[in-house]
Coordinates of C-alpha atoms in Angstrom, one line a residue:
Chain A
M29 CA 67.1 137.6 94.4
K30 CA 69.4 134.9 94.4
V31 CA 71.4 132.5 96.9
V32 CA 73.0 129.9 97.2
T33 CA 73.3 127.4 100.3
G34 CA 74.3 125.2 102.1
V35 CA 76.2 123.7 104.7
V36 CA 80.5 123.0 104.0
G37 CA 83.0 120.4 104.9
N38 CA 81.7 117.0 105.8
D39 CA 79.3 117.8 108.2
I40 CA 75.9 116.1 107.6
H41 CA 74.3 118.0 109.9
V42 CA 70.9 119.3 107.9
V43 CA 67.9 120.3 109.8
A44 CA 69.6 124.2 109.9
N45 CA 69.5 124.0 106.4
R46 CA 66.4 123.1 106.3
L47 CA 65.1 126.1 108.1
I48 CA 67.4 128.1 106.9
E49 CA 66.6 127.5 103.0
L50 CA 62.3 127.4 104.4
S51 CA 63.4 131.3 104.7
L52 CA 65.1 132.5 102.6
K53 CA 62.2 131.4 100.8
A54 CA 59.2 133.1 102.7
R55 CA 61.7 136.4 102.7
G56 CA 61.2 136.2 98.4
F57 CA 64.8 135.2 97.6
E58 CA 65.7 132.1 95.1
V59 CA 68.0 129.6 96.6
F60 CA 69.7 127.5 95.6
N61 CA 70.0 125.2 98.2
L62 CA 73.0 122.5 97.9
G63 CA 72.6 120.8 101.1
V64 CA 75.1 119.7 103.5
N65 CA 78.3 118.2 103.3
T66 CA 79.2 120.5 100.1
Y67 CA 83.2 121.4 99.8
L68 CA 83.6 124.9 98.9
E69 CA 84.6 124.7 95.2
E70 CA 81.0 123.2 94.6
F71 CA 80.2 126.6 96.1
I72 CA 81.5 129.3 94.2
D73 CA 80.6 127.0 90.6
A74 CA 77.4 126.5 91.5
V75 CA 77.7 131.3 92.6
I76 CA 78.6 131.2 88.9
E77 CA 76.4 129.1 87.3
T78 CA 73.6 130.1 89.2
D79 CA 75.2 134.4 88.7
A80 CA 73.7 134.6 92.7
D81 CA 74.4 138.4 94.4
I82 CA 74.0 136.3 97.9
L83 CA 76.5 132.7 99.0
L84 CA 74.9 131.5 102.3
I85 CA 77.2 129.0 103.7
S86 CA 76.3 127.5 106.7
S87 CA 78.1 125.5 109.5
L88 CA 77.9 123.5 112.5
N89 CA 79.8 121.1 113.8
G90 CA 83.2 123.5 113.7
E91 CA 83.9 122.7 109.9
A92 CA 83.8 125.9 109.2
E93 CA 87.0 127.5 110.5
G94 CA 88.9 124.1 108.3
W95 CA 86.9 125.2 105.4
C96 CA 86.9 128.7 104.9
R97 CA 90.5 129.9 105.0
E98 CA 90.7 129.7 101.5
V99 CA 88.2 131.7 100.3
N100 CA 90.4 135.0 99.6
F101 CA 92.3 132.3 98.0
L102 CA 89.3 131.2 95.4
K103 CA 88.2 135.2 94.9
N104 CA 91.4 135.7 93.8
K105 CA 91.7 132.9 91.3
Y106 CA 87.6 134.1 90.1
G107 CA 88.4 137.4 89.9
K108 CA 85.8 139.5 88.5
L109 CA 83.2 136.9 89.1
L110 CA 82.9 137.0 92.6
D111 CA 83.6 141.4 92.8
D112 CA 79.1 141.6 93.6
V113 CA 78.6 138.4 95.6
V114 CA 78.2 139.0 98.5
F115 CA 79.5 136.1 101.5
M116 CA 77.5 135.3 104.5
I117 CA 78.6 132.7 106.9
G118 CA 76.4 131.4 109.6
G119 CA 75.8 128.7 112.6
N120 CA 78.9 127.0 114.9
L121 CA 81.9 129.0 113.2
V122 CA 84.7 126.7 115.3
V123 CA 85.8 123.6 117.2
G124 CA 85.8 123.8 121.2
T125 CA 84.3 127.3 122.5
G126 CA 85.5 130.9 121.6
S127 CA 83.7 134.4 121.4
A128 CA 82.5 136.1 118.5
E129 CA 84.6 139.2 118.8
D130 CA 87.2 137.0 118.1
I131 CA 85.8 135.1 115.4
V132 CA 84.1 137.5 113.7
P133 CA 86.7 139.6 112.1
R134 CA 88.6 136.0 111.7
F135 CA 86.6 135.3 109.0
K136 CA 86.2 138.4 107.7
N137 CA 89.5 138.3 106.6
Y138 CA 88.4 134.7 105.3
G139 CA 86.7 136.4 103.0
F140 CA 82.8 137.1 104.3
D141 CA 81.3 140.1 104.6
L142 CA 78.5 139.0 106.9
V143 CA 79.8 136.6 109.5
F144 CA 77.3 135.1 112.6
H145 CA 78.9 132.8 114.7
Q146 CA 75.8 131.4 117.0
V147 CA 73.4 133.7 116.2
D148 CA 69.5 133.1 115.6
L149 CA 68.3 132.7 112.3
N150 CA 65.9 135.6 112.2
T151 CA 68.3 137.5 113.3
G152 CA 71.4 136.4 110.8
L153 CA 69.0 136.7 107.4
D154 CA 67.2 140.5 109.0
E155 CA 70.7 141.3 108.8
L156 CA 71.2 140.2 105.8
E157 CA 68.6 141.7 104.6
K158 CA 68.9 145.3 106.0
F159 CA 72.8 145.0 104.5
M160 CA 71.0 144.1 101.2
S161 CA 68.7 147.5 101.0
E162 CA 71.9 149.5 102.4
R163 CA 73.9 148.3 99.5
K164 CA 71.9 150.0 96.4
Chain B
M20 CA 77.7 76.7 92.9
S21 CA 74.7 78.9 93.2
L22 CA 75.2 82.7 92.0
L23 CA 74.9 83.8 96.3
Q24 CA 77.7 81.2 97.0
E25 CA 79.7 82.5 94.3
E26 CA 79.1 86.9 94.9
R27 CA 80.2 85.7 98.7
E28 CA 84.2 84.0 97.6
I29 CA 84.0 86.5 96.2
I30 CA 83.3 89.8 98.8
L31 CA 85.1 87.0 101.3
N32 CA 88.4 87.0 99.0
N33 CA 88.9 90.1 101.1
E34 CA 92.5 91.4 101.7
Y35 CA 91.8 92.4 105.2
V36 CA 89.5 89.2 106.2
D37 CA 90.6 86.2 107.7
N38 CA 90.2 82.7 105.4
F39 CA 86.4 82.2 105.1
D40 CA 86.0 78.4 105.8
F41 CA 82.3 78.3 105.1
A42 CA 82.1 74.7 106.7
E43 CA 83.3 75.4 109.8
V44 CA 81.1 78.3 110.0
E45 CA 78.1 76.6 109.1
E46 CA 78.7 74.1 111.6
F47 CA 79.7 77.0 114.8
V48 CA 76.0 78.4 113.9
K49 CA 74.4 75.1 113.3
N50 CA 75.7 73.9 116.7
A51 CA 75.5 77.3 118.6
S52 CA 74.1 77.9 122.0
K53 CA 69.9 79.3 121.3
D54 CA 71.0 81.8 124.2
L55 CA 72.6 83.2 121.6
F56 CA 70.1 83.7 119.5
I57 CA 68.2 86.9 120.0
S58 CA 64.5 85.3 118.0
Y59 CA 65.3 82.7 120.8
N60 CA 65.6 84.8 123.9
F61 CA 61.7 86.9 122.3
A62 CA 60.4 83.4 121.9
K63 CA 60.8 82.4 125.9
S64 CA 60.9 85.6 127.7
N65 CA 57.9 87.2 129.0
K66 CA 59.8 90.9 129.7
M67 CA 60.7 93.1 127.5
L68 CA 64.2 92.9 126.8
V69 CA 66.7 96.3 127.7
Q70 CA 69.8 96.2 125.0
P71 CA 71.6 99.3 125.6
R72 CA 74.4 101.0 122.9
G73 CA 78.2 100.9 123.3
G74 CA 81.5 99.6 121.3
F75 CA 85.2 100.0 122.2
P76 CA 88.2 99.3 119.7
T77 CA 90.8 96.9 120.8
Y78 CA 89.1 93.5 122.3
N79 CA 89.8 94.3 126.1
K80 CA 87.8 97.2 126.1
M81 CA 84.8 95.1 124.2
F82 CA 85.5 92.8 127.0
A83 CA 85.4 95.4 129.7
L84 CA 82.4 97.1 127.9
Y85 CA 80.4 94.2 128.5
E86 CA 80.8 92.7 131.7
F87 CA 79.8 96.0 133.1
F88 CA 76.4 95.7 131.3
V89 CA 76.2 91.7 132.2
D90 CA 76.9 92.9 135.9
A91 CA 74.2 95.4 135.0
N92 CA 71.6 92.0 134.2
V93 CA 70.6 93.6 130.4
D94 CA 69.3 91.2 128.1
V95 CA 71.2 92.2 124.9
L96 CA 74.4 93.2 124.3
P97 CA 75.6 95.6 121.1
C98 CA 78.0 95.6 119.2
T99 CA 78.2 98.9 117.5
I100 CA 81.2 99.6 114.9
D101 CA 83.2 102.3 113.8
S102 CA 82.1 104.7 111.3
N103 CA 85.9 103.8 109.0
T104 CA 84.3 100.3 108.8
R105 CA 81.1 101.4 107.4
L106 CA 82.4 103.2 105.0
N107 CA 84.6 99.7 103.4
D108 CA 87.9 101.8 104.7
Y109 CA 88.7 98.9 106.1
A110 CA 93.0 100.1 105.9
T111 CA 91.8 103.5 108.1
S112 CA 90.4 101.4 110.4
K113 CA 93.3 98.5 110.6
K114 CA 95.4 101.4 111.0
M115 CA 93.5 103.2 114.2
L116 CA 93.3 99.9 116.0
R117 CA 96.9 99.8 115.8
L118 CA 97.7 102.7 117.6
S119 CA 93.9 102.0 120.0
E120 CA 96.1 99.1 121.5
E121 CA 98.9 100.6 121.5
N122 CA 98.2 103.7 123.0
E123 CA 96.1 104.4 125.8
V124 CA 93.5 105.7 123.7
D125 CA 90.9 105.8 121.7
M126 CA 91.1 106.3 118.4
L127 CA 87.7 104.6 116.5
N128 CA 84.3 105.4 118.1
G129 CA 83.3 101.9 118.0
Y130 CA 84.5 97.2 116.9
P131 CA 86.0 97.2 113.9
L132 CA 84.7 93.7 113.7
V133 CA 86.1 93.1 109.9
N134 CA 89.4 93.5 110.8
H135 CA 89.1 91.5 114.8
G136 CA 88.4 88.6 112.2
Y137 CA 85.6 85.7 113.4
R138 CA 88.2 83.5 115.0
T139 CA 89.0 86.5 116.9
T140 CA 85.8 88.0 117.9
R141 CA 84.3 84.9 118.7
K142 CA 85.7 84.1 122.0
M143 CA 83.8 87.6 123.8
M144 CA 80.8 86.5 122.0
T145 CA 80.2 83.5 123.2
H146 CA 82.1 83.9 126.5
F147 CA 78.4 85.7 127.6
N148 CA 75.9 83.5 126.8
K149 CA 74.1 86.9 125.7
P150 CA 72.3 87.9 122.4
I151 CA 74.8 90.6 120.7
S152 CA 73.2 93.2 118.3
L153 CA 75.4 93.9 115.5
R154 CA 74.7 98.1 114.7
H155 CA 76.9 99.8 112.5
G156 CA 75.5 101.8 109.5
T157 CA 76.5 100.4 106.8
P158 CA 74.8 100.9 103.2
D159 CA 77.4 97.9 101.8
A160 CA 77.3 96.1 105.0
R161 CA 77.7 92.0 102.6
L162 CA 81.5 90.8 104.5
L163 CA 80.7 93.3 107.5
I164 CA 77.7 90.4 108.1
E165 CA 79.4 87.3 107.5
T166 CA 82.2 88.1 109.4
A167 CA 79.1 89.3 112.0
I168 CA 77.4 85.8 111.4
A169 CA 80.6 84.0 111.5
S170 CA 81.1 85.6 115.0
G171 CA 78.3 84.5 116.6
I172 CA 76.2 87.4 116.5
F173 CA 72.8 86.6 115.4
E174 CA 70.6 90.0 115.0
I175 CA 71.7 92.3 112.1
E176 CA 69.7 96.0 112.6
G177 CA 69.6 98.3 109.8
G178 CA 68.0 98.1 106.1
P179 CA 68.2 99.5 103.0
I180 CA 66.2 102.9 103.8
T181 CA 67.4 103.6 107.4
Y182 CA 70.1 103.2 107.3
L183 CA 71.1 105.7 104.3
L184 CA 68.4 108.3 103.8
P185 CA 69.9 109.4 107.5
Y186 CA 73.0 108.8 106.8
S187 CA 74.0 109.4 103.7
K188 CA 73.6 112.6 101.3
N189 CA 74.5 110.4 97.9
F190 CA 75.4 106.7 98.8
P191 CA 73.7 105.8 95.3
L192 CA 69.9 103.8 96.6
D193 CA 69.9 101.4 94.4
K194 CA 73.4 99.8 95.4
A195 CA 72.2 99.6 99.1
F196 CA 69.1 98.3 98.2
L197 CA 70.9 95.3 95.8
Y198 CA 73.5 94.8 98.9
W199 CA 71.0 94.9 101.7
K200 CA 68.6 92.3 99.4
Y201 CA 72.6 90.1 99.5
V202 CA 72.2 90.5 103.4
E203 CA 68.5 89.1 103.7
R204 CA 69.5 85.9 101.5
V205 CA 72.5 85.0 103.9
C206 CA 70.6 85.7 107.7
A207 CA 67.6 83.6 105.5
K208 CA 70.3 81.1 104.5
Y209 CA 72.3 80.4 108.3
S210 CA 68.7 80.7 109.9
G211 CA 67.7 77.5 108.5
L212 CA 70.5 76.0 110.9
N213 CA 69.4 76.7 113.7
E214 CA 66.7 79.2 115.9
P215 CA 66.5 81.8 113.0
I216 CA 69.0 85.4 112.8
N217 CA 66.9 88.4 113.7
R218 CA 67.1 91.3 111.0
E219 CA 65.9 94.8 113.0
S220 CA 64.6 97.5 110.7
F221 CA 65.7 101.2 112.5
G222 CA 62.5 103.6 112.8
P223 CA 64.6 106.5 114.8
L224 CA 65.2 108.0 110.6
T225 CA 66.3 111.0 111.4
A226 CA 64.9 111.7 114.6
T227 CA 63.4 115.0 114.2
L228 CA 60.2 114.9 113.3
V229 CA 59.5 112.4 110.8
P230 CA 55.8 111.4 111.1
P231 CA 54.2 107.9 112.4
C232 CA 53.0 107.1 108.8
I233 CA 56.4 108.0 106.8
T234 CA 58.1 105.9 110.0
I235 CA 55.5 103.4 109.7
V236 CA 55.6 102.8 105.7
I237 CA 59.5 102.4 105.9
Q238 CA 58.8 99.6 108.2
L239 CA 56.7 97.7 106.5
L240 CA 58.4 97.7 103.7
E241 CA 61.7 97.5 104.7
M242 CA 60.2 94.5 106.7
L243 CA 58.3 92.9 103.0
L244 CA 61.9 93.2 101.3
S245 CA 63.8 90.9 104.7
L246 CA 60.9 88.5 104.6
E247 CA 60.7 88.1 101.2
E248 CA 64.5 86.6 100.8
G249 CA 63.4 84.7 103.1
V250 CA 63.7 85.7 106.6
K251 CA 61.7 84.2 109.3
S252 CA 62.3 86.9 112.5
F253 CA 62.0 91.0 112.2
S254 CA 62.2 92.7 114.4
V255 CA 60.5 96.9 112.8
S256 CA 60.7 100.6 115.0
F257 CA 60.2 103.4 116.0
S258 CA 61.2 105.8 118.7
Q259 CA 59.9 108.2 121.1
S260 CA 58.1 111.1 119.7
G261 CA 56.9 113.3 121.9
S262 CA 53.8 112.8 122.4
M263 CA 52.9 109.6 124.2
N264 CA 49.6 109.1 122.8
Q265 CA 51.0 109.2 119.6
D266 CA 53.7 106.8 120.5
I267 CA 50.4 104.3 121.9
V268 CA 49.0 105.0 118.4
M269 CA 51.6 104.2 116.3
G270 CA 52.5 101.2 118.6
A271 CA 49.1 99.2 118.0
V272 CA 49.3 100.5 114.1
I273 CA 52.1 99.2 113.1
K274 CA 52.0 95.9 114.9
K275 CA 47.9 95.8 113.0
L276 CA 49.3 96.7 109.8
A277 CA 52.5 94.4 110.3
K278 CA 50.6 91.0 110.4
H279 CA 48.4 92.4 107.9
Y280 CA 50.9 93.2 104.8
A281 CA 53.0 89.7 105.8
K282 CA 49.8 87.9 105.3
E283 CA 49.5 89.9 102.1
I284 CA 52.5 88.4 101.0
N285 CA 52.0 84.7 102.4
C286 CA 54.9 85.2 105.2
E287 CA 52.5 85.2 107.9
D288 CA 54.3 82.8 109.5
A289 CA 57.7 85.1 110.2
K290 CA 57.4 86.2 114.2
V291 CA 57.5 90.2 113.6
H292 CA 59.3 92.1 117.0
L293 CA 58.6 95.1 118.5
V294 CA 61.6 97.8 119.4
Y295 CA 61.6 101.0 120.7
H296 CA 64.1 103.6 121.5
Q297 CA 64.5 106.0 123.9
W298 CA 64.1 109.5 122.9
M299 CA 66.4 109.8 119.8
G300 CA 66.9 113.7 119.8
A301 CA 68.1 116.7 121.2
F302 CA 69.2 115.7 124.9
P303 CA 67.6 118.4 128.1
Q304 CA 71.2 119.6 129.2
N305 CA 70.1 119.1 133.1
K306 CA 71.2 115.8 134.0
D307 CA 68.4 115.6 136.2
F308 CA 65.8 115.9 133.8
A309 CA 67.2 113.5 131.2
E310 CA 67.1 110.8 132.9
Q311 CA 63.1 111.1 133.5
L312 CA 62.8 111.9 130.2
I313 CA 64.5 108.7 129.8
N314 CA 62.3 106.9 132.5
M315 CA 59.7 108.4 130.9
S316 CA 60.9 106.8 127.7
T317 CA 60.1 103.0 129.2
V318 CA 56.9 103.6 131.0
I319 CA 56.1 104.4 127.2
A320 CA 57.6 101.2 126.1
S321 CA 55.9 99.5 128.5
M322 CA 51.9 100.9 127.3
V323 CA 52.8 100.6 123.9
G324 CA 53.7 96.7 124.3
A325 CA 57.4 96.5 123.1
D326 CA 59.3 93.7 123.1
K327 CA 62.5 95.3 123.8
I328 CA 63.8 98.5 124.6
I329 CA 66.7 100.3 123.3
T330 CA 68.3 102.5 126.2
K331 CA 69.6 106.1 126.5
T332 CA 72.1 107.9 129.0
R333 CA 71.9 111.3 131.2
E334 CA 75.4 111.8 129.6
E335 CA 73.6 112.0 126.5
A336 CA 73.3 116.1 125.6
S337 CA 76.8 116.5 126.5
G338 CA 79.2 113.3 125.0
I339 CA 79.3 110.0 124.3
P340 CA 78.6 108.4 127.5
T341 CA 80.7 106.5 129.3
K342 CA 80.4 102.7 130.1
E343 CA 79.0 102.6 133.6
A344 CA 76.8 106.1 133.0
N345 CA 75.6 103.5 130.1
A346 CA 75.5 100.2 132.3
K347 CA 73.7 102.7 135.1
T348 CA 70.3 103.5 132.1
V349 CA 70.7 99.6 131.7
A350 CA 69.8 98.8 135.6
N351 CA 67.5 101.9 136.2
T352 CA 65.3 100.8 132.8
Q353 CA 65.5 97.4 134.8
Y354 CA 64.0 98.4 137.4
T355 CA 61.7 100.4 136.0
L356 CA 60.4 97.2 133.9
R357 CA 60.2 95.5 137.4
I358 CA 57.5 97.8 139.2
L359 CA 55.8 98.6 136.1
N360 CA 52.9 96.6 136.3
G361 CA 49.1 96.4 135.7
L362 CA 49.0 99.1 132.9
P363 CA 45.6 100.6 131.5
N364 CA 44.8 99.8 127.9
I365 CA 45.4 102.7 126.3
V366 CA 43.1 103.2 122.9
D367 CA 42.2 106.9 120.7
E368 CA 40.1 104.9 118.0
E369 CA 40.5 108.1 116.1
E370 CA 43.8 108.9 115.9
E371 CA 45.1 104.8 115.2
E372 CA 42.0 105.5 111.9
I373 CA 43.6 107.5 110.8
L374 CA 46.9 106.8 111.2
T375 CA 46.0 103.6 110.0
E376 CA 44.6 104.9 106.0
E377 CA 47.7 107.7 105.9
V378 CA 50.6 104.3 105.7
M379 CA 47.8 102.4 104.1
S380 CA 47.6 105.5 101.0
I381 CA 51.2 105.1 101.1
M382 CA 52.2 101.6 100.7
E383 CA 49.3 100.9 98.1
A384 CA 50.8 104.3 95.4
V385 CA 54.5 102.1 95.9
F386 CA 52.7 98.5 95.2
N387 CA 51.4 100.2 92.1
D388 CA 54.2 101.6 90.6
P389 CA 54.8 99.9 87.8
A390 CA 57.7 98.3 88.3
D391 CA 58.9 94.7 88.2
T392 CA 60.3 94.3 91.6
L393 CA 59.3 95.3 94.8
W394 CA 62.7 97.0 95.6
R395 CA 62.3 99.4 92.3
K396 CA 58.7 100.1 93.7
V397 CA 60.6 101.6 96.8
F398 CA 63.5 103.0 94.4
N399 CA 61.2 104.7 92.6
S400 CA 58.6 105.8 95.7
I401 CA 61.1 107.5 97.4
K402 CA 62.5 109.0 94.0
N403 CA 59.2 110.5 92.5
G404 CA 57.9 112.1 97.1
I405 CA 55.5 109.2 97.7
I406 CA 57.5 108.6 100.5
D407 CA 59.3 112.3 101.8
V408 CA 62.1 111.9 105.1
P409 CA 61.8 115.3 106.8
F410 CA 65.3 116.5 107.1
S411 CA 67.0 114.1 105.9
P412 CA 70.0 115.1 103.8
H413 CA 69.8 112.5 100.6
I414 CA 70.1 113.4 97.5
I415 CA 67.2 111.9 96.5
N416 CA 64.6 112.5 99.6
N417 CA 62.0 115.1 98.4
N418 CA 61.8 117.2 101.3
E419 CA 58.6 118.7 100.8
M420 CA 56.8 117.6 103.1
I421 CA 56.8 120.3 106.3
T422 CA 56.5 118.5 109.8
I423 CA 54.8 121.0 113.5
R424 CA 54.3 119.8 116.8
D425 CA 49.9 120.7 117.5
A426 CA 49.2 121.9 121.1
N427 CA 49.3 118.6 122.2
K428 CA 52.6 117.6 120.8
N429 CA 51.5 115.4 118.0
I430 CA 53.9 116.1 114.9
R431 CA 51.2 117.1 112.7
I432 CA 51.1 117.2 109.0
I433 CA 51.3 120.9 107.3
K434 CA 52.2 120.1 104.1
R435 CA 52.0 117.2 102.7
G436 CA 54.9 117.5 99.9
K437 CA 54.2 114.3 97.0
V438 CA 53.2 112.2 99.6
P439 CA 49.6 110.8 98.6
I440 CA 48.2 110.7 102.2
S441 CA 44.0 111.4 101.4
D442 CA 42.8 115.3 101.5
R443 CA 40.3 114.3 104.3
C444 CA 43.4 112.9 106.1
Y445 CA 45.3 115.7 105.2
E446 CA 42.8 118.2 107.0
Y447 CA 42.4 116.3 110.5
E448 CA 46.6 116.5 110.7
K449 CA 46.0 120.1 110.0
S450 CA 42.7 120.4 111.6
K451 CA 45.1 120.2 115.3
C452 CA 47.7 122.9 114.5
D453 CA 47.3 126.6 114.0
L454 CA 47.9 127.3 110.6
T455 CA 47.0 131.4 110.3
K456 CA 50.8 132.0 111.2
D457 CA 53.5 132.8 108.7
T458 CA 56.1 131.4 107.7
T459 CA 58.7 132.8 110.2
S460 CA 56.6 131.8 112.9
I461 CA 56.9 128.5 111.6
V462 CA 60.3 128.4 111.6
N463 CA 60.9 128.8 115.4
D464 CA 57.7 126.8 116.3
I465 CA 59.9 123.8 114.3
I466 CA 63.1 125.1 115.8
H467 CA 61.2 125.3 119.6
D468 CA 59.6 121.1 118.3
I469 CA 63.2 120.5 117.2
G470 CA 64.3 120.3 121.0
I471 CA 60.5 119.4 122.5
M472 CA 62.0 118.3 125.8
Q473 CA 64.3 121.6 126.6

């Protein structure tokens, strides 16, 4: 399965991004890592270009809150091309502090299928694999 | 008019800069107090120099910061530049400086030197009669460096590799080399007038599991690029790695090899100094532990034989340190240095030999690149993965090398990527680690190793 991943916005925190790439590869995914400092449109372009199954966005410094409101807008714009793509986001998703109970539904509303706020990397990827196998 | 001078006229003819009077600046540098030159302080001082970090937007706050530092017995003052200036966005800096001056809120994370101008800044920089170190992170620092030297700042930190690979995703690396070449030439030119202008490289890089051989290779290459342009005083640096033994080995090897390679290009007359950064990684949340860690850094710096130490504060884990916290850490570090006398000289011959071989084989591969100039050789070596910095966000970085800590907290290479270290060294590195684990456990180890101090 193909995954496009990267850190959204002007965030330059790269460590988690590298670890996500390593972990995904170890689990047998084909990974297209756009790295840090990536805009939402770039993600969508890469998903379409690579015909990816999953878009996994990560964020550390809270920029996700500002950038990801447009996910549904872009989904509508591209219509069928994105219908089968699983949208996942994880990391530290808001500026300041917030609880997962508030944040998860909010990001699902923005257009994400899977949302992980301050969740351990392996737990997040276990959930992703579970989600993908149940979907089939 | 020389090409360099023509280029300078163009760069300094910028709408955000006050009119540059070259003759006046030369006269100023010629007659400046020797105490302002860190190169002179290195030569006359028989103790490790202590330098904190820090920078504020307004002149008054910056001045107040320096007063605090002087009271805390600082040896070298820092001048940290704001992030808009680092990206050459002087218009935003100007606006934010105005807002900072009008309100009681700081709208910039450093001193916008270009906007303040050299005529104003010089009054502050000459007032304390201490050397000042310019800290920034700018790929195109040409205008900034001209303004700094004209202001009385005679140490310039950074370099084309160390100020780019950890801080940028896609600023063109070849441009960075050419812009820094200009910086080196300007520093070299002024060095003939009084004491030498010192250049300092930034060894911590990404501060995350960077193996010693990569740090040293990059330090040596930035040193050579600087010396070949005529710079006569250079500082190589590295930060606390997390293993005391590895730090001591690193200090010994970098000193030995800096001398060796400077001689290779007939620059043995240049003075090379060693700078040690207190822990640059993630700090423990517990401030008492943070203080212990900082104190430990000072002890290691002594054992390494550093000429200068750059301090951290116990506030690091929770945000940007205050000027009081910064001054306190200077005073504490000075105290620790005063009570540290007669440390034993530790030598680990096997580790030194392995590290020396690793560095020399990477350096040889860089020199063997067919390009005609050193900067092009280095550029190609980064592009093709001969030099690979773990966790660099830059798109040109190869990112195949993987490192973890062994049982003694030493950073070890478990995947070398295209970095040409010999099979013997590679086997040695791997033999220190438990490689029977699966990738998921190794990733978990890396996550743990990044926050080694927790």
